[in-house]
mmCIF file of N, CA and C in Angstrom:
data_model
loop_
_atom_site.group_PDB
_atom_site.id
_atom_site.type_symbol
_atom_site.label_atom_id
_atom_site.label_comp_id
_atom_site.label_asym_id
_atom_site.label_seq_id
_atom_site.Cartn_x
_atom_site.Cartn_y
_atom_site.Cartn_z
ATOM 1 N N MET G 92 104.008 -106.122 317.907
ATOM 2 C CA MET G 92 104.183 -104.801 317.343
ATOM 3 C C MET G 92 105.459 -104.733 316.497
ATOM 4 N N HIS G 93 106.505 -105.452 316.961
ATOM 5 C CA HIS G 93 107.759 -105.463 316.206
ATOM 6 C C HIS G 93 107.553 -106.088 314.827
ATOM 7 N N ARG G 94 106.760 -107.155 314.742
ATOM 8 C CA ARG G 94 106.484 -107.799 313.457
ATOM 9 C C ARG G 94 105.762 -106.851 312.511
ATOM 10 N N LEU G 95 104.831 -106.094 313.066
ATOM 11 C CA LEU G 95 104.076 -105.153 312.249
ATOM 12 C C LEU G 95 104.998 -104.078 311.669
ATOM 13 N N ARG G 96 105.899 -103.553 312.480
ATOM 14 C CA ARG G 96 106.845 -102.549 311.997
ATOM 15 C C ARG G 96 107.784 -103.125 310.941
ATOM 16 N N ALA G 97 108.247 -104.343 311.177
ATOM 17 C CA ALA G 97 109.141 -104.986 310.207
ATOM 18 C C ALA G 97 108.411 -105.236 308.889
ATOM 19 N N ALA G 98 107.166 -105.678 308.973
ATOM 20 C CA ALA G 98 106.378 -105.922 307.759
ATOM 21 C C ALA G 98 106.102 -104.620 307.018
ATOM 22 N N ALA G 99 105.798 -103.567 307.773
ATOM 23 C CA ALA G 99 105.544 -102.266 307.146
ATOM 24 C C ALA G 99 106.807 -101.735 306.473
ATOM 25 N N ALA G 100 107.947 -101.897 307.108
ATOM 26 C CA ALA G 100 109.210 -101.451 306.513
ATOM 27 C C ALA G 100 109.531 -102.239 305.248
ATOM 28 N N GLU G 101 109.306 -103.545 305.284
ATOM 29 C CA GLU G 101 109.553 -104.379 304.104
ATOM 30 C C GLU G 101 108.612 -104.009 302.958
ATOM 31 N N ALA G 102 107.350 -103.781 303.281
ATOM 32 C CA ALA G 102 106.375 -103.406 302.252
ATOM 33 C C ALA G 102 106.713 -102.043 301.646
ATOM 34 N N THR G 103 107.103 -101.093 302.480
ATOM 35 C CA THR G 103 107.467 -99.769 301.995
ATOM 36 C C THR G 103 108.679 -99.848 301.070
ATOM 37 N N ASP G 104 109.671 -100.636 301.459
ATOM 38 C CA ASP G 104 110.851 -100.822 300.627
ATOM 39 C C ASP G 104 110.475 -101.438 299.281
ATOM 40 N N ALA G 105 109.603 -102.441 299.303
ATOM 41 C CA ALA G 105 109.186 -103.105 298.064
ATOM 42 C C ALA G 105 108.427 -102.150 297.150
ATOM 43 N N VAL G 106 107.592 -101.307 297.730
ATOM 44 C CA VAL G 106 106.826 -100.351 296.926
ATOM 45 C C VAL G 106 107.735 -99.301 296.317
ATOM 46 N N LEU G 107 108.618 -98.735 297.113
ATOM 47 C CA LEU G 107 109.481 -97.662 296.608
ATOM 48 C C LEU G 107 110.456 -98.151 295.546
ATOM 49 N N ARG G 108 110.846 -99.407 295.596
ATOM 50 C CA ARG G 108 111.754 -99.965 294.583
ATOM 51 C C ARG G 108 110.982 -100.666 293.465
ATOM 52 N N LEU G 109 109.645 -100.736 293.580
ATOM 53 C CA LEU G 109 108.796 -101.463 292.629
ATOM 54 C C LEU G 109 109.330 -102.884 292.436
ATOM 55 N N LYS G 110 109.603 -103.518 293.566
ATOM 56 C CA LYS G 110 110.270 -104.821 293.592
ATOM 57 C C LYS G 110 109.508 -105.892 292.817
ATOM 58 N N TYR G 111 108.192 -105.885 292.901
ATOM 59 C CA TYR G 111 107.419 -106.959 292.297
ATOM 60 C C TYR G 111 106.987 -106.658 290.869
ATOM 61 N N LEU G 112 107.636 -105.712 290.239
ATOM 62 C CA LEU G 112 107.405 -105.457 288.830
ATOM 63 C C LEU G 112 108.031 -106.568 287.986
ATOM 64 N N GLY G 113 108.819 -107.422 288.631
ATOM 65 C CA GLY G 113 109.515 -108.501 287.947
ATOM 66 C C GLY G 113 108.617 -109.625 287.475
ATOM 67 N N GLY G 114 107.322 -109.543 287.676
ATOM 68 C CA GLY G 114 106.408 -110.552 287.167
ATOM 69 C C GLY G 114 106.359 -111.816 288.000
ATOM 70 N N GLY G 115 106.868 -111.795 289.222
ATOM 71 C CA GLY G 115 106.805 -112.959 290.096
ATOM 72 C C GLY G 115 107.964 -113.923 289.930
ATOM 73 N N HIS G 116 108.684 -113.845 288.825
ATOM 74 C CA HIS G 116 109.808 -114.751 288.576
ATOM 75 C C HIS G 116 111.131 -114.010 288.505
ATOM 76 N N GLY G 117 111.074 -112.700 288.631
ATOM 77 C CA GLY G 117 112.294 -111.902 288.666
ATOM 78 C C GLY G 117 112.820 -111.467 287.316
ATOM 79 N N ASP G 118 112.268 -112.009 286.236
ATOM 80 C CA ASP G 118 112.751 -111.648 284.910
ATOM 81 C C ASP G 118 112.041 -110.434 284.329
ATOM 82 N N GLY G 119 110.974 -110.017 284.938
ATOM 83 C CA GLY G 119 110.237 -108.861 284.448
ATOM 84 C C GLY G 119 109.197 -109.254 283.421
ATOM 85 N N CYS G 120 108.523 -108.259 282.933
ATOM 86 C CA CYS G 120 107.495 -108.451 281.911
ATOM 87 C C CYS G 120 108.154 -108.201 280.569
ATOM 88 N N ASN G 121 108.708 -109.217 279.984
ATOM 89 C CA ASN G 121 109.535 -109.058 278.795
ATOM 90 C C ASN G 121 108.712 -108.917 277.529
ATOM 91 N N ASN G 122 109.050 -107.915 276.742
ATOM 92 C CA ASN G 122 108.557 -107.784 275.382
ATOM 93 C C ASN G 122 109.692 -108.148 274.430
ATOM 94 N N GLU G 123 110.843 -107.612 274.727
ATOM 95 C CA GLU G 123 112.051 -107.848 273.944
ATOM 96 C C GLU G 123 113.193 -108.038 274.936
ATOM 97 N N ASP G 124 114.417 -108.035 274.474
ATOM 98 C CA ASP G 124 115.556 -108.316 275.343
ATOM 99 C C ASP G 124 115.662 -107.359 276.532
ATOM 100 N N ASP G 125 115.773 -106.077 276.275
ATOM 101 C CA ASP G 125 115.974 -105.106 277.347
ATOM 102 C C ASP G 125 114.715 -104.323 277.685
ATOM 103 N N ALA G 126 113.582 -104.725 277.157
ATOM 104 C CA ALA G 126 112.341 -103.985 277.395
ATOM 105 C C ALA G 126 111.928 -104.022 278.856
ATOM 106 N N SER G 127 112.307 -105.068 279.572
ATOM 107 C CA SER G 127 111.914 -105.185 280.966
ATOM 108 C C SER G 127 112.546 -104.087 281.815
ATOM 109 N N ARG G 128 113.815 -103.817 281.598
ATOM 110 C CA ARG G 128 114.479 -102.743 282.346
ATOM 111 C C ARG G 128 113.925 -101.378 281.964
ATOM 112 N N PHE G 129 113.605 -101.226 280.682
ATOM 113 C CA PHE G 129 113.004 -99.987 280.206
ATOM 114 C C PHE G 129 111.620 -99.804 280.840
ATOM 115 N N LEU G 130 110.853 -100.891 280.927
ATOM 116 C CA LEU G 130 109.528 -100.858 281.555
ATOM 117 C C LEU G 130 109.649 -100.471 283.021
ATOM 118 N N ALA G 131 110.630 -101.015 283.705
ATOM 119 C CA ALA G 131 110.832 -100.675 285.118
ATOM 120 C C ALA G 131 111.177 -99.197 285.277
ATOM 121 N N GLY G 132 112.037 -98.673 284.421
ATOM 122 C CA GLY G 132 112.392 -97.259 284.486
ATOM 123 C C GLY G 132 111.199 -96.357 284.230
ATOM 124 N N LEU G 133 110.399 -96.701 283.226
ATOM 125 C CA LEU G 133 109.211 -95.906 282.924
ATOM 126 C C LEU G 133 108.190 -95.991 284.057
ATOM 127 N N SER G 134 108.085 -97.146 284.668
ATOM 128 C CA SER G 134 107.170 -97.295 285.802
ATOM 129 C C SER G 134 107.631 -96.442 286.980
ATOM 130 N N HIS G 135 108.944 -96.353 287.187
ATOM 131 C CA HIS G 135 109.469 -95.483 288.238
ATOM 132 C C HIS G 135 109.181 -94.009 287.930
ATOM 133 N N PHE G 136 109.383 -93.596 286.681
ATOM 134 C CA PHE G 136 109.054 -92.219 286.297
ATOM 135 C C PHE G 136 107.590 -91.923 286.605
ATOM 136 N N THR G 137 106.709 -92.838 286.227
ATOM 137 C CA THR G 137 105.276 -92.633 286.421
ATOM 138 C C THR G 137 104.924 -92.613 287.902
ATOM 139 N N PHE G 138 105.434 -93.570 288.659
ATOM 140 C CA PHE G 138 105.113 -93.667 290.090
ATOM 141 C C PHE G 138 105.596 -92.445 290.858
ATOM 142 N N TYR G 139 106.876 -92.114 290.694
ATOM 143 C CA TYR G 139 107.413 -90.992 291.451
ATOM 144 C C TYR G 139 106.859 -89.656 290.954
ATOM 145 N N GLY G 140 106.550 -89.553 289.679
ATOM 146 C CA GLY G 140 105.892 -88.347 289.173
ATOM 147 C C GLY G 140 104.520 -88.172 289.798
ATOM 148 N N PHE G 141 103.781 -89.271 289.891
ATOM 149 C CA PHE G 141 102.467 -89.206 290.532
ATOM 150 C C PHE G 141 102.597 -88.809 291.996
ATOM 151 N N MET G 142 103.571 -89.387 292.694
ATOM 152 C CA MET G 142 103.738 -89.077 294.114
ATOM 153 C C MET G 142 104.138 -87.620 294.323
ATOM 154 N N LEU G 143 104.988 -87.068 293.455
ATOM 155 C CA LEU G 143 105.348 -85.656 293.557
ATOM 156 C C LEU G 143 104.134 -84.757 293.316
ATOM 157 N N CYS G 144 103.323 -85.104 292.313
ATOM 158 C CA CYS G 144 102.128 -84.304 292.033
ATOM 159 C C CYS G 144 101.119 -84.408 293.173
ATOM 160 N N PHE G 145 100.961 -85.595 293.721
ATOM 161 C CA PHE G 145 100.051 -85.785 294.851
ATOM 162 C C PHE G 145 100.525 -84.976 296.057
ATOM 163 N N SER G 146 101.828 -84.994 296.317
ATOM 164 C CA SER G 146 102.383 -84.218 297.429
ATOM 165 C C SER G 146 102.189 -82.723 297.203
ATOM 166 N N ALA G 147 102.405 -82.272 295.980
ATOM 167 C CA ALA G 147 102.224 -80.852 295.663
ATOM 168 C C ALA G 147 100.776 -80.431 295.880
ATOM 169 N N THR G 148 99.842 -81.264 295.459
ATOM 170 C CA THR G 148 98.424 -80.955 295.642
ATOM 171 C C THR G 148 98.060 -80.939 297.116
ATOM 172 N N SER G 149 98.602 -81.871 297.881
ATOM 173 C CA SER G 149 98.325 -81.918 299.322
ATOM 174 C C SER G 149 98.843 -80.673 300.031
ATOM 175 N N VAL G 150 100.064 -80.263 299.714
ATOM 176 C CA VAL G 150 100.641 -79.076 300.345
ATOM 177 C C VAL G 150 99.867 -77.821 299.920
ATOM 178 N N ALA G 151 99.486 -77.732 298.652
ATOM 179 C CA ALA G 151 98.709 -76.579 298.191
ATOM 180 C C ALA G 151 97.357 -76.509 298.899
ATOM 181 N N THR G 152 96.763 -77.653 299.162
ATOM 182 C CA THR G 152 95.499 -77.681 299.901
ATOM 183 C C THR G 152 95.693 -77.179 301.321
ATOM 184 N N LEU G 153 96.778 -77.608 301.962
ATOM 185 C CA LEU G 153 97.077 -77.114 303.311
ATOM 186 C C LEU G 153 97.341 -75.608 303.293
ATOM 187 N N TYR G 154 98.101 -75.137 302.306
ATOM 188 C CA TYR G 154 98.352 -73.699 302.188
ATOM 189 C C TYR G 154 97.020 -72.942 302.102
ATOM 190 N N HIS G 155 96.119 -73.468 301.282
ATOM 191 C CA HIS G 155 94.868 -72.758 301.027
ATOM 192 C C HIS G 155 93.921 -72.766 302.232
ATOM 193 N N TYR G 156 93.713 -73.952 302.807
ATOM 194 C CA TYR G 156 92.698 -74.068 303.850
ATOM 195 C C TYR G 156 93.223 -73.832 305.264
ATOM 196 N N VAL G 157 94.436 -74.261 305.551
ATOM 197 C CA VAL G 157 94.957 -74.105 306.905
ATOM 198 C C VAL G 157 95.548 -72.699 307.084
ATOM 199 N N LEU G 158 96.342 -72.262 306.116
ATOM 200 C CA LEU G 158 96.962 -70.939 306.214
ATOM 201 C C LEU G 158 96.096 -69.850 305.578
ATOM 202 N N LEU G 159 94.925 -70.254 305.072
ATOM 203 C CA LEU G 159 93.948 -69.326 304.474
ATOM 204 C C LEU G 159 94.551 -68.432 303.398
ATOM 205 N N GLY G 160 95.380 -69.027 302.567
ATOM 206 C CA GLY G 160 95.955 -68.306 301.440
ATOM 207 C C GLY G 160 97.103 -67.380 301.787
ATOM 208 N N ARG G 161 97.553 -67.360 303.041
ATOM 209 C CA ARG G 161 98.640 -66.467 303.442
ATOM 210 C C ARG G 161 100.014 -67.067 303.166
ATOM 211 N N ALA G 162 100.078 -68.169 302.476
ATOM 212 C CA ALA G 162 101.348 -68.854 302.235
ATOM 213 C C ALA G 162 102.066 -68.320 301.009
ATOM 214 N N VAL G 163 101.611 -67.228 300.463
ATOM 215 C CA VAL G 163 102.219 -66.690 299.247
ATOM 216 C C VAL G 163 103.687 -66.337 299.477
ATOM 217 N N GLN G 164 104.042 -65.859 300.684
ATOM 218 C CA GLN G 164 105.423 -65.496 300.977
ATOM 219 C C GLN G 164 106.292 -66.722 301.245
ATOM 220 N N LEU G 165 105.680 -67.866 301.514
ATOM 221 C CA LEU G 165 106.466 -69.078 301.763
ATOM 222 C C LEU G 165 107.025 -69.602 300.449
ATOM 223 N N PRO G 166 108.117 -70.362 300.511
ATOM 224 C CA PRO G 166 108.600 -70.997 299.277
ATOM 225 C C PRO G 166 107.493 -71.865 298.684
ATOM 226 N N SER G 167 107.367 -71.825 297.406
ATOM 227 C CA SER G 167 106.261 -72.515 296.759
ATOM 228 C C SER G 167 106.574 -73.995 296.562
ATOM 229 N N LEU G 168 106.404 -74.768 297.623
ATOM 230 C CA LEU G 168 106.624 -76.211 297.528
ATOM 231 C C LEU G 168 105.739 -76.867 296.470
ATOM 232 N N PRO G 169 104.480 -76.454 296.345
ATOM 233 C CA PRO G 169 103.674 -77.081 295.299
ATOM 234 C C PRO G 169 104.280 -76.951 293.907
ATOM 235 N N LYS G 170 104.820 -75.772 293.581
ATOM 236 C CA LYS G 170 105.424 -75.625 292.250
ATOM 237 C C LYS G 170 106.754 -76.359 292.148
ATOM 238 N N LEU G 171 107.516 -76.382 293.240
ATOM 239 C CA LEU G 171 108.791 -77.106 293.227
ATOM 240 C C LEU G 171 108.580 -78.604 293.018
ATOM 241 N N TRP G 172 107.482 -79.144 293.510
ATOM 242 C CA TRP G 172 107.207 -80.572 293.372
ATOM 243 C C TRP G 172 106.365 -80.887 292.136
ATOM 244 N N ALA G 173 105.485 -79.972 291.758
ATOM 245 C CA ALA G 173 104.565 -80.270 290.659
ATOM 246 C C ALA G 173 105.266 -80.300 289.306
ATOM 247 N N TRP G 174 106.202 -79.384 289.070
ATOM 248 C CA TRP G 174 106.857 -79.345 287.761
ATOM 249 C C TRP G 174 107.661 -80.613 287.476
ATOM 250 N N PRO G 175 108.582 -81.022 288.349
ATOM 251 C CA PRO G 175 109.291 -82.276 288.041
ATOM 252 C C PRO G 175 108.357 -83.481 288.070
ATOM 253 N N GLY G 176 107.333 -83.427 288.921
ATOM 254 C CA GLY G 176 106.367 -84.525 288.954
ATOM 255 C C GLY G 176 105.599 -84.631 287.651
ATOM 256 N N GLY G 177 105.189 -83.482 287.110
ATOM 257 C CA GLY G 177 104.458 -83.482 285.838
ATOM 258 C C GLY G 177 105.318 -83.956 284.683
ATOM 259 N N VAL G 178 106.563 -83.494 284.647
ATOM 260 C CA VAL G 178 107.481 -83.932 283.588
ATOM 261 C C VAL G 178 107.712 -85.439 283.691
ATOM 262 N N SER G 179 107.920 -85.908 284.906
ATOM 263 C CA SER G 179 108.142 -87.338 285.122
ATOM 264 C C SER G 179 106.925 -88.157 284.700
ATOM 265 N N LEU G 180 105.741 -87.674 285.029
ATOM 266 C CA LEU G 180 104.518 -88.365 284.617
ATOM 267 C C LEU G 180 104.377 -88.404 283.096
ATOM 268 N N ILE G 181 104.680 -87.300 282.452
ATOM 269 C CA ILE G 181 104.567 -87.261 280.990
ATOM 270 C C ILE G 181 105.559 -88.225 280.346
ATOM 271 N N VAL G 182 106.808 -88.192 280.792
ATOM 272 C CA VAL G 182 107.831 -89.095 280.242
ATOM 273 C C VAL G 182 107.425 -90.560 280.474
ATOM 274 N N GLY G 183 107.020 -90.861 281.696
ATOM 275 C CA GLY G 183 106.646 -92.237 282.030
ATOM 276 C C GLY G 183 105.453 -92.736 281.243
ATOM 277 N N THR G 184 104.408 -91.916 281.128
ATOM 278 C CA THR G 184 103.199 -92.386 280.443
ATOM 279 C C THR G 184 103.396 -92.501 278.934
ATOM 280 N N VAL G 185 104.158 -91.580 278.347
ATOM 281 C CA VAL G 185 104.427 -91.695 276.899
ATOM 282 C C VAL G 185 105.201 -92.988 276.624
ATOM 283 N N GLY G 186 106.193 -93.275 277.447
ATOM 284 C CA GLY G 186 106.966 -94.508 277.261
ATOM 285 C C GLY G 186 106.144 -95.758 277.512
ATOM 286 N N LEU G 187 105.304 -95.741 278.558
ATOM 287 C CA LEU G 187 104.453 -96.902 278.837
ATOM 288 C C LEU G 187 103.436 -97.125 277.716
ATOM 289 N N TRP G 188 102.913 -96.049 277.159
ATOM 290 C CA TRP G 188 101.978 -96.162 276.030
ATOM 291 C C TRP G 188 102.678 -96.840 274.847
ATOM 292 N N ARG G 189 103.884 -96.368 274.562
ATOM 293 C CA ARG G 189 104.648 -96.930 273.436
ATOM 294 C C ARG G 189 104.944 -98.412 273.649
ATOM 295 N N LEU G 190 105.391 -98.764 274.850
ATOM 296 C CA LEU G 190 105.669 -100.174 275.126
ATOM 297 C C LEU G 190 104.402 -101.024 275.072
ATOM 298 N N ASN G 191 103.309 -100.473 275.584
ATOM 299 C CA ASN G 191 102.048 -101.219 275.570
ATOM 300 C C ASN G 191 101.590 -101.484 274.140
ATOM 301 N N ARG G 192 101.781 -100.522 273.257
ATOM 302 C CA ARG G 192 101.378 -100.700 271.851
ATOM 303 C C ARG G 192 102.275 -101.707 271.131
ATOM 304 N N GLN G 193 103.507 -101.885 271.619
ATOM 305 C CA GLN G 193 104.433 -102.818 270.987
ATOM 306 C C GLN G 193 104.319 -104.233 271.544
ATOM 307 N N THR G 194 103.552 -104.407 272.600
ATOM 308 C CA THR G 194 103.437 -105.720 273.231
ATOM 309 C C THR G 194 102.836 -106.726 272.253
ATOM 310 N N LEU G 195 103.400 -107.896 272.242
ATOM 311 C CA LEU G 195 102.870 -108.959 271.386
ATOM 312 C C LEU G 195 101.453 -109.306 271.827
ATOM 313 N N PRO G 196 100.560 -109.599 270.884
ATOM 314 C CA PRO G 196 99.164 -109.887 271.226
ATOM 315 C C PRO G 196 98.993 -111.067 272.181
ATOM 316 N N LEU G 197 99.928 -112.013 272.164
ATOM 317 C CA LEU G 197 99.788 -113.183 273.034
ATOM 318 C C LEU G 197 100.247 -112.918 274.462
ATOM 319 N N HIS G 198 100.887 -111.761 274.699
ATOM 320 C CA HIS G 198 101.322 -111.404 276.054
ATOM 321 C C HIS G 198 100.202 -110.656 276.751
ATOM 322 N N GLY G 199 99.746 -111.192 277.842
ATOM 323 C CA GLY G 199 98.738 -110.494 278.639
ATOM 324 C C GLY G 199 97.327 -110.753 278.160
ATOM 325 N N ASP G 200 96.396 -110.099 278.817
ATOM 326 C CA ASP G 200 94.972 -110.230 278.545
ATOM 327 C C ASP G 200 94.546 -109.153 277.561
ATOM 328 N N LEU G 201 94.064 -109.567 276.402
ATOM 329 C CA LEU G 201 93.659 -108.602 275.381
ATOM 330 C C LEU G 201 92.501 -107.722 275.859
ATOM 331 N N ASN G 202 91.613 -108.284 276.683
ATOM 332 C CA ASN G 202 90.479 -107.505 277.184
ATOM 333 C C ASN G 202 90.925 -106.401 278.130
ATOM 334 N N ALA G 203 92.044 -106.601 278.818
ATOM 335 C CA ALA G 203 92.529 -105.605 279.767
ATOM 336 C C ALA G 203 93.422 -104.557 279.100
ATOM 337 N N LYS G 204 93.824 -104.795 277.856
ATOM 338 C CA LYS G 204 94.743 -103.865 277.183
ATOM 339 C C LYS G 204 94.113 -102.483 277.008
ATOM 340 N N ALA G 205 92.850 -102.438 276.636
ATOM 341 C CA ALA G 205 92.174 -101.148 276.464
ATOM 342 C C ALA G 205 92.079 -100.404 277.789
ATOM 343 N N ASP G 206 91.833 -101.137 278.872
ATOM 344 C CA ASP G 206 91.779 -100.498 280.193
ATOM 345 C C ASP G 206 93.128 -99.898 280.557
ATOM 346 N N GLY G 207 94.190 -100.645 280.298
ATOM 347 C CA GLY G 207 95.534 -100.152 280.601
ATOM 348 C C GLY G 207 95.875 -98.916 279.788
ATOM 349 N N LEU G 208 95.553 -98.940 278.497
ATOM 350 C CA LEU G 208 95.814 -97.773 277.654
ATOM 351 C C LEU G 208 94.969 -96.580 278.087
ATOM 352 N N GLY G 209 93.741 -96.840 278.506
ATOM 353 C CA GLY G 209 92.875 -95.763 278.986
ATOM 354 C C GLY G 209 93.434 -95.113 280.244
ATOM 355 N N PHE G 210 93.948 -95.929 281.166
ATOM 356 C CA PHE G 210 94.522 -95.394 282.395
ATOM 357 C C PHE G 210 95.788 -94.596 282.103
ATOM 358 N N ILE G 211 96.625 -95.109 281.207
ATOM 359 C CA ILE G 211 97.840 -94.392 280.822
ATOM 360 C C ILE G 211 97.475 -93.046 280.186
ATOM 361 N N ALA G 212 96.473 -93.059 279.301
ATOM 362 C CA ALA G 212 96.040 -91.811 278.654
ATOM 363 C C ALA G 212 95.494 -90.820 279.680
ATOM 364 N N LEU G 213 94.745 -91.303 280.654
ATOM 365 C CA LEU G 213 94.201 -90.436 281.697
ATOM 366 C C LEU G 213 95.318 -89.776 282.504
ATOM 367 N N LEU G 214 96.327 -90.560 282.896
ATOM 368 C CA LEU G 214 97.462 -89.990 283.626
ATOM 369 C C LEU G 214 98.200 -88.954 282.777
ATOM 370 N N PHE G 215 98.406 -89.268 281.497
ATOM 371 C CA PHE G 215 99.106 -88.328 280.606
ATOM 372 C C PHE G 215 98.326 -87.029 280.461
ATOM 373 N N LEU G 216 97.027 -87.130 280.162
ATOM 374 C CA LEU G 216 96.227 -85.929 279.939
ATOM 375 C C LEU G 216 96.110 -85.080 281.201
ATOM 376 N N THR G 217 96.035 -85.731 282.350
ATOM 377 C CA THR G 217 95.968 -84.988 283.608
ATOM 378 C C THR G 217 97.253 -84.209 283.844
ATOM 379 N N SER G 218 98.392 -84.857 283.641
ATOM 380 C CA SER G 218 99.661 -84.158 283.876
ATOM 381 C C SER G 218 99.923 -83.105 282.809
ATOM 382 N N ALA G 219 99.588 -83.389 281.567
ATOM 383 C CA ALA G 219 99.823 -82.424 280.486
ATOM 384 C C ALA G 219 98.907 -81.211 280.610
ATOM 385 N N SER G 220 97.706 -81.393 281.112
ATOM 386 C CA SER G 220 96.769 -80.272 281.228
ATOM 387 C C SER G 220 97.162 -79.307 282.338
ATOM 388 N N ALA G 221 97.998 -79.736 283.275
ATOM 389 C CA ALA G 221 98.406 -78.857 284.363
ATOM 390 C C ALA G 221 99.447 -77.829 283.913
ATOM 391 N N TRP G 222 100.161 -78.091 282.846
ATOM 392 C CA TRP G 222 101.208 -77.175 282.402
ATOM 393 C C TRP G 222 100.668 -75.801 282.025
ATOM 394 N N PRO G 223 99.626 -75.695 281.215
ATOM 395 C CA PRO G 223 99.111 -74.347 280.905
ATOM 396 C C PRO G 223 98.649 -73.602 282.163
ATOM 397 N N CYS G 224 98.106 -74.315 283.116
ATOM 398 C CA CYS G 224 97.667 -73.676 284.369
ATOM 399 C C CYS G 224 98.869 -73.099 285.121
ATOM 400 N N GLY G 225 99.960 -73.845 285.187
ATOM 401 C CA GLY G 225 101.159 -73.372 285.873
ATOM 402 C C GLY G 225 101.764 -72.171 285.173
ATOM 403 N N TRP G 226 101.746 -72.166 283.845
ATOM 404 C CA TRP G 226 102.308 -71.044 283.100
ATOM 405 C C TRP G 226 101.433 -69.814 283.231
ATOM 406 N N SER G 227 100.117 -69.989 283.181
ATOM 407 C CA SER G 227 99.237 -68.825 283.280
ATOM 408 C C SER G 227 99.323 -68.215 284.669
ATOM 409 N N GLY G 228 99.477 -69.055 285.713
ATOM 410 C CA GLY G 228 99.620 -68.539 287.076
ATOM 411 C C GLY G 228 100.911 -67.767 287.248
ATOM 412 N N ALA G 229 101.966 -68.208 286.579
ATOM 413 C CA ALA G 229 103.254 -67.521 286.691
ATOM 414 C C ALA G 229 103.209 -66.161 285.999
ATOM 415 N N ARG G 230 102.459 -66.039 284.898
ATOM 416 C CA ARG G 230 102.378 -64.777 284.176
ATOM 417 C C ARG G 230 101.525 -63.751 284.903
ATOM 418 N N GLN G 231 100.566 -64.200 285.699
ATOM 419 C CA GLN G 231 99.665 -63.279 286.368
ATOM 420 C C GLN G 231 100.346 -62.543 287.504
ATOM 421 N N ARG G 232 101.392 -63.097 288.074
ATOM 422 C CA ARG G 232 102.027 -62.467 289.243
ATOM 423 C C ARG G 232 103.022 -61.453 288.896
#
């Protein structure tokens, strides 16, 4: 059981720091000199933005179904987490899109490039589409 806890702690640490973004050799996925550090920063923006949005959605679901909508008087954790999460997702995906478009054709799998751009676009459009909903909800109250 101790090994399992130690392995889980190590895995959690690696995920939260995006440790293996270094490409297996520690130098990162280089496009240019400092692009690897920029890629790591953008990946952190995207990851943590997604996690904040996921947490906000989870809490809003609990508010709705468990508290049956009576959570209006509670502090709005979903909005506190969704706004910075959405901004972080937008910043991260715009930067990742830009870096992906600048990648040299010989780096990576050309067949997978369209899939990667499609996923980045999906994350961007999902986070960007939530902003009008948040603004319209704020005006109605």
